Short mmCIF file of C-alpha atoms and ligand atoms in Angstrom, two decimals:
data_model
loop_
_atom_site.label_atom_id
_atom_site.label_comp_id
_atom_site.label_asym_id
_atom_site.label_seq_id
_atom_site.Cartn_x
_atom_site.Cartn_y
_atom_site.Cartn_z
CA MET A 1120 45.19 92.84 -0.73
CA ASN A 1121 42.36 95.07 0.33
CA ASN A 1122 41.72 96.76 3.72
CA GLU A 1123 39.21 94.33 5.07
CA LEU A 1124 40.93 91.23 4.09
CA GLN A 1125 44.11 92.67 6.03
CA GLN A 1126 42.21 93.30 9.05
CA ARG A 1127 40.65 89.69 8.92
CA TYR A 1128 44.02 88.35 8.44
CA THR A 1129 45.14 90.27 11.21
CA PHE A 1130 42.42 88.97 13.34
CA LEU A 1131 42.82 85.45 12.49
CA CYS A 1132 46.32 85.19 13.55
CA GLN A 1133 45.46 86.22 17.18
CA LEU A 1134 42.36 84.50 17.14
CA ALA A 1135 44.57 81.14 16.23
CA LYS A 1136 46.91 81.86 18.80
CA GLU A 1137 44.09 82.80 21.61
CA ALA A 1138 42.31 79.63 20.77
CA GLY A 1139 45.64 77.42 20.68
CA GLN A 1140 46.49 78.43 24.10
CA LEU A 1141 42.79 78.01 25.13
CA ALA A 1142 43.44 74.36 23.91
CA TYR A 1143 46.65 73.91 25.30
CA ASN A 1144 45.49 74.87 28.50
CA TYR A 1145 42.85 71.98 28.27
CA GLN A 1146 45.52 69.67 27.56
CA ARG A 1147 47.55 70.23 31.09
CA LYS A 1148 43.88 69.89 32.38
CA LEU A 1149 43.88 66.37 30.63
CA ILE A 1150 47.52 65.45 31.91
CA GLU A 1151 46.62 66.52 35.65
CA ASP A 1152 42.90 65.31 35.95
CA GLY A 1153 41.14 64.41 32.84
CA LEU A 1154 38.49 65.56 30.32
CA THR A 1155 35.01 64.69 29.28
CA ILE A 1156 35.70 62.41 25.81
CA ASP A 1157 32.95 61.25 23.34
CA VAL A 1158 33.53 58.74 20.74
CA LYS A 1159 31.96 59.79 17.31
CA GLY A 1160 33.24 56.72 15.67
CA LEU A 1161 36.29 54.42 15.14
CA GLN A 1162 39.06 56.06 16.20
CA ASP A 1163 37.18 59.47 15.94
CA PHE A 1164 36.87 61.22 19.10
CA VAL A 1165 35.63 64.90 20.72
CA SER A 1166 36.56 66.09 24.07
CA GLU A 1167 35.17 69.54 25.75
CA ALA A 1168 38.30 70.95 24.80
CA ASP A 1169 37.44 70.57 21.02
CA LYS A 1170 33.72 71.95 21.79
CA GLU A 1171 35.03 75.05 23.76
CA THR A 1172 37.78 76.14 21.64
CA GLU A 1173 35.29 76.01 18.65
CA SER A 1174 32.84 77.68 20.55
CA PHE A 1175 35.36 80.40 21.75
CA ILE A 1176 36.15 80.47 17.90
CA ARG A 1177 33.11 80.77 16.47
CA GLN A 1178 31.73 83.43 19.48
CA GLN A 1179 34.89 86.06 18.78
CA LEU A 1180 34.35 85.39 14.67
CA THR A 1181 30.61 85.93 14.85
CA GLN A 1182 30.83 88.85 17.44
CA THR A 1183 33.39 90.94 15.00
CA TYR A 1184 31.82 89.45 11.41
CA PRO A 1185 28.16 88.22 11.74
CA GLN A 1186 27.73 89.01 8.37
CA ASP A 1187 30.36 86.04 7.71
CA GLY A 1188 29.55 82.71 7.41
CA PHE A 1189 31.05 79.65 9.78
CA LEU A 1190 32.03 75.72 9.36
CA GLY A 1191 33.42 74.03 12.09
CA GLU A 1192 34.43 70.17 12.73
CA GLU A 1193 31.97 70.30 16.09
CA SER A 1194 29.29 72.88 15.08
CA GLY A 1195 28.83 72.18 11.11
CA GLU A 1196 27.63 74.89 9.13
CA VAL A 1197 26.14 77.52 10.62
CA SER A 1198 23.43 80.35 9.52
CA VAL A 1199 24.63 83.21 11.66
CA GLN A 1200 21.39 85.29 12.60
CA HIS A 1201 22.43 89.05 12.67
CA ASN A 1202 20.19 92.09 13.87
CA GLY A 1203 17.24 89.37 13.55
CA GLU A 1204 17.89 88.54 9.94
CA GLU A 1205 18.95 85.65 8.55
CA ASN A 1206 22.86 85.85 7.36
CA ASN A 1207 22.49 85.93 3.18
CA ASN A 1208 26.58 85.41 3.55
CA THR A 1209 27.34 88.08 1.20
CA THR A 1210 30.94 87.91 2.04
CA GLY A 1211 33.25 85.08 2.82
CA THR A 1212 32.91 82.01 4.95
CA TRP A 1213 35.52 81.06 7.92
CA VAL A 1214 36.32 77.02 8.21
CA VAL A 1215 37.39 75.73 11.33
CA ASP A 1216 38.96 73.17 12.87
CA PRO A 1217 39.45 73.53 16.70
CA ILE A 1218 41.92 70.82 17.28
CA ASP A 1219 43.33 69.02 14.23
CA GLY A 1220 44.77 65.71 15.67
CA THR A 1221 42.06 65.09 18.84
CA THR A 1222 43.43 61.67 18.90
CA ASN A 1223 47.05 63.07 19.61
CA PHE A 1224 45.77 65.71 21.60
CA LEU A 1225 43.72 63.02 23.86
CA ARG A 1226 47.03 60.81 24.14
CA LYS A 1227 48.75 63.78 25.38
CA GLN A 1228 51.24 63.95 22.51
CA PRO A 1229 52.54 67.41 21.16
CA MET A 1230 51.52 66.88 17.55
CA TRP A 1231 48.19 69.06 17.05
CA CYS A 1232 46.76 72.37 16.15
CA VAL A 1233 44.26 74.82 15.70
CA SER A 1234 43.35 75.77 11.82
CA ILE A 1235 41.29 78.58 10.41
CA ALA A 1236 40.58 79.37 6.81
CA TYR A 1237 38.51 82.50 5.11
CA LEU A 1238 37.08 81.52 1.94
CA VAL A 1239 35.49 83.71 -0.52
CA ASP A 1240 33.85 81.69 -3.35
CA GLY A 1241 34.62 78.47 -2.26
CA GLU A 1242 38.57 79.21 -2.26
CA PRO A 1243 40.90 79.95 1.06
CA VAL A 1244 42.58 83.27 1.02
CA ILE A 1245 43.58 83.89 3.89
CA GLY A 1246 44.67 80.84 6.58
CA ALA A 1247 46.31 80.04 9.70
CA ILE A 1248 47.38 76.98 11.38
CA TYR A 1249 48.88 77.35 14.74
CA ASP A 1250 51.03 74.67 17.11
CA PRO A 1251 50.67 75.77 20.57
CA CYS A 1252 53.14 73.07 21.73
CA HIS A 1253 55.73 74.77 19.66
CA ASP A 1254 54.80 78.37 19.97
CA GLU A 1255 54.86 78.11 15.54
CA LEU A 1256 52.10 80.21 13.72
CA PHE A 1257 51.90 78.98 10.11
CA SER A 1258 49.75 81.86 8.16
CA ALA A 1259 49.18 82.97 4.59
CA ARG A 1260 47.62 85.62 2.35
CA HIS A 1261 46.48 84.77 -1.17
CA GLY A 1262 49.22 86.25 -3.61
CA GLU A 1263 51.08 87.91 -0.64
CA GLY A 1264 53.25 84.82 0.85
CA ALA A 1265 53.10 82.56 4.03
CA TRP A 1266 54.52 82.97 7.29
CA LEU A 1267 56.24 80.75 10.36
CA ASN A 1268 55.98 83.18 12.70
CA GLU A 1269 57.67 86.07 11.20
CA GLN A 1270 59.80 83.90 8.46
CA PRO A 1271 58.39 83.73 5.05
CA LEU A 1272 57.73 79.94 4.26
CA GLU A 1273 59.05 77.97 1.22
CA VAL A 1274 58.99 74.26 0.27
CA ASN A 1275 62.09 72.01 0.11
CA GLN A 1276 64.29 73.77 -2.48
CA GLY A 1277 66.57 70.43 -2.62
CA SER A 1278 67.35 68.97 -5.76
CA THR A 1279 65.39 66.03 -7.08
CA ASP A 1280 66.96 63.13 -5.25
CA MET A 1281 67.07 65.50 -2.31
CA VAL A 1282 63.67 64.96 -1.82
CA GLY A 1283 62.61 61.99 0.15
CA LEU A 1284 60.15 62.22 3.19
CA VAL A 1285 56.44 62.11 2.86
CA ASN A 1286 53.57 62.51 5.23
CA LEU A 1287 50.67 60.38 4.66
CA GLY A 1288 47.22 60.61 6.08
CA TYR A 1289 44.77 57.56 6.06
CA SER A 1290 40.80 57.47 6.13
CA ALA A 1291 38.98 54.36 6.86
CA LYS A 1292 36.17 56.10 4.31
CA MET A 1293 38.85 55.37 1.48
CA PRO A 1294 40.13 51.68 0.42
CA LEU A 1295 43.21 50.75 2.32
CA GLY A 1296 44.65 49.36 -0.86
CA THR A 1297 44.53 52.52 -2.25
CA TYR A 1298 46.73 53.77 0.67
CA LEU A 1299 48.95 50.88 0.32
CA LYS A 1300 49.79 51.65 -3.20
CA THR A 1301 50.57 55.34 -2.56
CA MET A 1302 53.18 53.44 0.43
CA LYS A 1303 54.74 50.94 -2.03
CA ARG A 1304 54.74 53.01 -4.76
CA LEU A 1305 56.99 55.87 -2.48
CA LEU A 1306 59.43 53.39 -0.57
CA ASP A 1307 59.91 51.77 -4.42
CA HIS A 1308 61.52 54.98 -5.41
CA GLY A 1309 63.48 55.23 -1.97
CA ILE A 1310 61.04 57.81 -0.27
CA GLU A 1311 60.44 57.69 3.09
CA HIS A 1312 56.71 58.27 4.94
CA ARG A 1313 55.77 59.18 7.92
CA ARG A 1314 52.26 59.50 9.40
CA HIS A 1315 51.64 62.00 12.24
CA GLY A 1316 47.68 62.23 12.44
CA SER A 1317 47.20 65.92 12.11
CA ALA A 1318 46.55 66.81 8.51
CA ALA A 1319 46.65 70.28 9.14
CA LEU A 1320 50.10 70.34 10.62
CA GLY A 1321 51.25 67.92 8.45
CA LEU A 1322 50.32 70.18 5.17
CA ALA A 1323 51.91 73.21 7.35
CA HIS A 1324 55.30 71.48 7.58
CA VAL A 1325 55.09 70.37 3.88
CA ALA A 1326 55.22 74.47 3.64
CA ALA A 1327 57.98 74.65 5.79
CA GLY A 1328 60.26 71.99 4.17
CA ARG A 1329 60.21 69.71 6.85
CA PHE A 1330 58.39 67.26 4.10
CA ASP A 1331 58.16 66.76 0.62
CA GLY A 1332 54.59 65.71 0.43
CA TYR A 1333 51.47 64.81 2.02
CA ARG A 1334 48.63 63.01 0.56
CA GLU A 1335 45.28 61.93 1.69
CA ASP A 1336 42.66 60.14 -0.06
CA PHE A 1337 39.46 61.02 2.11
CA ILE A 1338 39.41 64.60 4.26
CA ASN A 1339 37.27 67.58 5.47
CA ALA A 1340 37.48 71.13 4.45
CA TRP A 1341 38.07 72.21 8.21
CA ASP A 1342 41.26 69.67 8.19
CA ILE A 1343 42.73 71.17 4.96
CA MET A 1344 41.71 74.65 3.77
CA ALA A 1345 44.22 76.83 5.86
CA GLY A 1346 47.01 74.39 4.87
CA VAL A 1347 45.72 74.69 1.02
CA VAL A 1348 46.36 78.73 1.09
CA ILE A 1349 49.85 78.50 3.28
CA LEU A 1350 51.19 75.82 0.41
CA ARG A 1351 50.25 77.50 -2.71
CA GLU A 1352 51.81 80.48 -1.26
CA ALA A 1353 54.66 78.40 -0.17
CA GLY A 1354 55.35 77.56 -4.04
CA ALA A 1355 53.73 73.95 -3.14
CA ASP A 1356 52.12 72.00 -5.98
CA VAL A 1357 48.16 71.51 -4.72
CA ILE A 1358 45.74 69.18 -5.73
CA VAL A 1359 42.38 69.31 -4.12
CA ASN A 1360 39.30 67.04 -5.68
CA GLU A 1361 35.94 66.55 -4.39
CA VAL A 1362 34.61 63.12 -3.48
CA THR A 1363 31.49 61.87 -1.85
CA GLY A 1364 31.18 64.00 1.47
CA GLY A 1365 34.70 65.57 1.46
CA TYR A 1366 37.99 65.83 -0.71
CA ALA A 1367 41.26 64.09 -1.30
CA ILE A 1368 44.17 66.10 -1.19
CA GLN A 1369 47.82 65.98 -2.42
CA ALA A 1370 50.37 68.86 -1.95
CA SER A 1371 53.94 68.14 -2.61
CA VAL A 1372 57.22 70.12 -3.79
CA PRO A 1373 56.87 69.79 -7.87
CA ALA A 1374 59.42 67.25 -8.24
CA LEU A 1375 56.94 64.52 -6.48
CA THR A 1376 53.80 65.40 -8.15
CA ASP A 1377 53.17 63.00 -10.60
CA LEU A 1378 54.87 60.02 -8.08
CA LEU A 1379 52.63 60.95 -5.47
CA LYS A 1380 49.51 61.35 -7.45
CA GLY A 1381 50.29 57.42 -9.05
C1 IPD B 1890 42.00 64.16 11.51
C2 IPD B 1890 43.27 64.28 11.65
C3 IPD B 1890 44.25 63.44 11.00
C4 IPD B 1890 43.29 63.09 9.58
C5 IPD B 1890 41.84 62.45 9.74
C6 IPD B 1890 41.29 63.88 10.35
P1 IPD B 1890 40.66 65.69 13.80
O1 IPD B 1890 41.19 65.36 12.11
O2 IPD B 1890 43.51 65.26 10.54
O3 IPD B 1890 45.16 63.09 10.76
O4 IPD B 1890 44.04 61.68 8.84
O5 IPD B 1890 41.27 62.61 8.28
O6 IPD B 1890 39.97 63.89 10.52
O7 IPD B 1890 39.61 64.81 13.52
O8 IPD B 1890 41.85 65.16 14.71
O9 IPD B 1890 40.27 67.00 13.53
#
């Protein structure tokens, strides 16, 4: 890994933790006094915590890496002005979800995280997912490994009959039938499923061997890009397909790839 990317990685890990702490303080505030919440759509909310956390991340990134592109869940794609000139984005792009699992966050639950990836030529090369409620930082550098805090990450190495727990995500943008078919296929093979409501954390937990797979048929780039590099480095099979307006993702231990695909 070149020096410049290594510096970005160090910066990224620190930033994910600081942003996570900021969001965590907002959740404490929510528990004590409430927050301003807007409804974006059915079961789709945004709070001042999402907006302020993204704005903090964006400010830190544009200050340190003004030449980089930025795509955030709340701000969309931002063309950064630097020295009065339009950013030609000759370097890479930061892809940011300030709070993934917003519904959990707003319901005062601990299953949410900050997710930040840096992409070069459309591929995530470094990524960090920080879960402030458990002080867990999942991170990876392309070609060099993935870590949970300081510990190297590896997907579950159990034998085929020991891989039995999959995390599913559901999006109303895709037919319910597809989701139900996946669930049935898993159950028919004796595989348990969960739905935790944070795609980024769900992916990180596959990398950590806490789940054997994750599948969601419509998802946005900011929900998955950090997870993709972390999963690849932890030895997961990762399949990302473009679908209209977003992506479909499945990631699993190799033994479950075909079954999860269907
Ligand atoms: C959502 C969560 C959820 C997933 C949705 C995402 P948000 O992200 O990751 O688990 O099923 O597809 O949009 O809105 O909480 O950042």
